[in-house]
CSV table of C-alpha atoms in Angstrom, one decimal:
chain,number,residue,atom,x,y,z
A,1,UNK,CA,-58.7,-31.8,31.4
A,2,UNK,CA,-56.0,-30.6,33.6
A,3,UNK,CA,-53.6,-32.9,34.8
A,4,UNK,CA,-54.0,-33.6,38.4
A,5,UNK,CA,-50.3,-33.9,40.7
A,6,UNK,CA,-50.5,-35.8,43.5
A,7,UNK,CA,-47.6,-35.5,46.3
A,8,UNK,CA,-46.6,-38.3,47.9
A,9,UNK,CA,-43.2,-37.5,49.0
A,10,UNK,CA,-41.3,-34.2,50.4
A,11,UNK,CA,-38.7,-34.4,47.1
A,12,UNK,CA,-41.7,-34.5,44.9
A,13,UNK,CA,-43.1,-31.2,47.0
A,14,UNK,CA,-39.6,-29.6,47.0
A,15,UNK,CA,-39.5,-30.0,43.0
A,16,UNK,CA,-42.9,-28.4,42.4
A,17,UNK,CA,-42.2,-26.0,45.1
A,18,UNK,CA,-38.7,-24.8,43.8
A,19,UNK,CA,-39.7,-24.9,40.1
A,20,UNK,CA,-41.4,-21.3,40.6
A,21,UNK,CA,-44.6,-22.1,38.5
A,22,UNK,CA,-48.1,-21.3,39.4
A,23,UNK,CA,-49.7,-23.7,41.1
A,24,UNK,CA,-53.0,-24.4,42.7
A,25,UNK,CA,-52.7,-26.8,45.7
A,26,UNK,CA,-55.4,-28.6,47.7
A,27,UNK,CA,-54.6,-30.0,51.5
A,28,UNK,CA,-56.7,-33.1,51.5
A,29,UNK,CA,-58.4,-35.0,54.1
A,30,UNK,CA,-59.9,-38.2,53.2
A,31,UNK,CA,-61.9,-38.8,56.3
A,32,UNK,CA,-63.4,-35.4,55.9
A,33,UNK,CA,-66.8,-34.4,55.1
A,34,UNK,CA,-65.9,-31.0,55.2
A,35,UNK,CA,-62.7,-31.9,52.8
A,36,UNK,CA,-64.6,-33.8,50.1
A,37,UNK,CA,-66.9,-31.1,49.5
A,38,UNK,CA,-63.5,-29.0,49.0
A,39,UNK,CA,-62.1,-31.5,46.4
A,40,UNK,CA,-65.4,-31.6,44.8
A,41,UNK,CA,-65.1,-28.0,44.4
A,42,UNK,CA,-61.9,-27.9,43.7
A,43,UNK,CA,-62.2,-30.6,40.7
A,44,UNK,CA,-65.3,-28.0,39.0
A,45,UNK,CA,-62.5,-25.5,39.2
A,46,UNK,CA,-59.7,-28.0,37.2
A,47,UNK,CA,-62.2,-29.7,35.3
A,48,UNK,CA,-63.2,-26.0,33.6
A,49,UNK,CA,-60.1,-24.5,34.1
A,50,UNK,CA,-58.8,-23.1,29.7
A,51,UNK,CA,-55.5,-22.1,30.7
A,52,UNK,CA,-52.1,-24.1,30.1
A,53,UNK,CA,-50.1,-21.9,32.9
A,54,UNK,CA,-51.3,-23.7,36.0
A,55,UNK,CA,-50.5,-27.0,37.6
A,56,UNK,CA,-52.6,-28.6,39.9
A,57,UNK,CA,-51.6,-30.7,43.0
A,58,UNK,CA,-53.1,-32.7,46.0
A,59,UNK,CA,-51.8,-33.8,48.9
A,60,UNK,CA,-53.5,-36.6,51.1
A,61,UNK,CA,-53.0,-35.2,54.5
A,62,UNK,CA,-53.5,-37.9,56.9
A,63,UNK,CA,-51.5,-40.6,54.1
A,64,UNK,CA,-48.9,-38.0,53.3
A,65,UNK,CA,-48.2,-36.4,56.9
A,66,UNK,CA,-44.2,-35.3,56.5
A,67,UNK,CA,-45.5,-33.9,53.0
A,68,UNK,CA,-47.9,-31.9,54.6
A,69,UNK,CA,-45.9,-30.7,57.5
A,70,UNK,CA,-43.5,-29.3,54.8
A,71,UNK,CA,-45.7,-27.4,52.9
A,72,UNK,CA,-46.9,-25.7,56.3
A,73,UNK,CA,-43.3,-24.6,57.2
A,74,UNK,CA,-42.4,-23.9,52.9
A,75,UNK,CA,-45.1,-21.2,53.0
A,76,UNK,CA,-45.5,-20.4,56.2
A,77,UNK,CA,-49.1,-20.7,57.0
A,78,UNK,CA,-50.3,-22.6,59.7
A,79,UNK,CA,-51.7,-26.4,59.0
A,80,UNK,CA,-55.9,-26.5,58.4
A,81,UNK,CA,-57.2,-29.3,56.6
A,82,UNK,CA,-58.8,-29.0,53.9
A,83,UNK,CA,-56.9,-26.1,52.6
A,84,UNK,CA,-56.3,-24.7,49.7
A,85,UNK,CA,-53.1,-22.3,47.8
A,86,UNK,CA,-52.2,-20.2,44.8
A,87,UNK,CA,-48.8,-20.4,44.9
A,88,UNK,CA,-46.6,-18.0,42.1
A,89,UNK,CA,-42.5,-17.8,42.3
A,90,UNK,CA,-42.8,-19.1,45.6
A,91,UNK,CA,-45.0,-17.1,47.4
A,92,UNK,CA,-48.7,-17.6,48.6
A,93,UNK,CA,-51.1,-15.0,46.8
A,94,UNK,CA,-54.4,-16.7,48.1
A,95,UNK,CA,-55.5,-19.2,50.5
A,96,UNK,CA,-58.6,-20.8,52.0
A,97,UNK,CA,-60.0,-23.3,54.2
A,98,UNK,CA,-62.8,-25.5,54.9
A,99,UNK,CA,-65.9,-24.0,54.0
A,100,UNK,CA,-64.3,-21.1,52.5
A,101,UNK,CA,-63.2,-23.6,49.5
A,102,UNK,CA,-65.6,-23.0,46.3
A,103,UNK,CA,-65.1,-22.9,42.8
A,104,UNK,CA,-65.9,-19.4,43.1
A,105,UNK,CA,-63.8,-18.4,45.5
A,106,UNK,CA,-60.8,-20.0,43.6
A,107,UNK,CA,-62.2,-18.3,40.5
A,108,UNK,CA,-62.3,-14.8,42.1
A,109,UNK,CA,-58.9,-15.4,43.3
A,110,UNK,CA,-56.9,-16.1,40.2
């Protein structure tokens, strides 16, 4: 299975961030019904994932707040929890939220 990152600190974000590599991110709340059915969702997708080119991360939102804030103003897309990126070189090539979060969704977009 595919190794699960999770971010606990802004340094640990700015590493990932600033390494370039593709990466699939989820924005996690853990008082969220809405957001566990995300991370369920979101765990099909890693647990079936075949490639070796992708790194997976969570960040708790609510435990995690200043990491969270950063990622907001890194890619520039406004806070939603739960949210999810595709992030390549830097850049955001697909994102969702909330019910917009499926397996096939994150499928379809890489």
């Amino acid at each position: 299975m595919n190794q699960l990152v999770e971010l606990t600190s802004v340094d640990q974000w700015n590493d990932l961030y600033q390494s370039g590599q593709a990466v699939l991110l989820l924005k996690h709340s853990t008082t969220c019904p809405i957001s566990a059915e995300a991370h369920k969702q979101f765990e099909a997708f890693r647990e079936s994932y075949e490639g070796d080119n992708l790194t997976f991360g969570i960040v708790k939102v609510i435990e995690e707040r200043p990491v969270s804030n950063q990622i907001a103003e890194d890619v520039q897309i406004k806070h939603e929890s739960p949210q999810c990126f595709y992030i390549n070189n830097q850049r955001v090539s697909w994102s969702a939220s909330h019910w917009s979060i499926t397996r096939k969704a994150i499928e379809a977009a890489l």
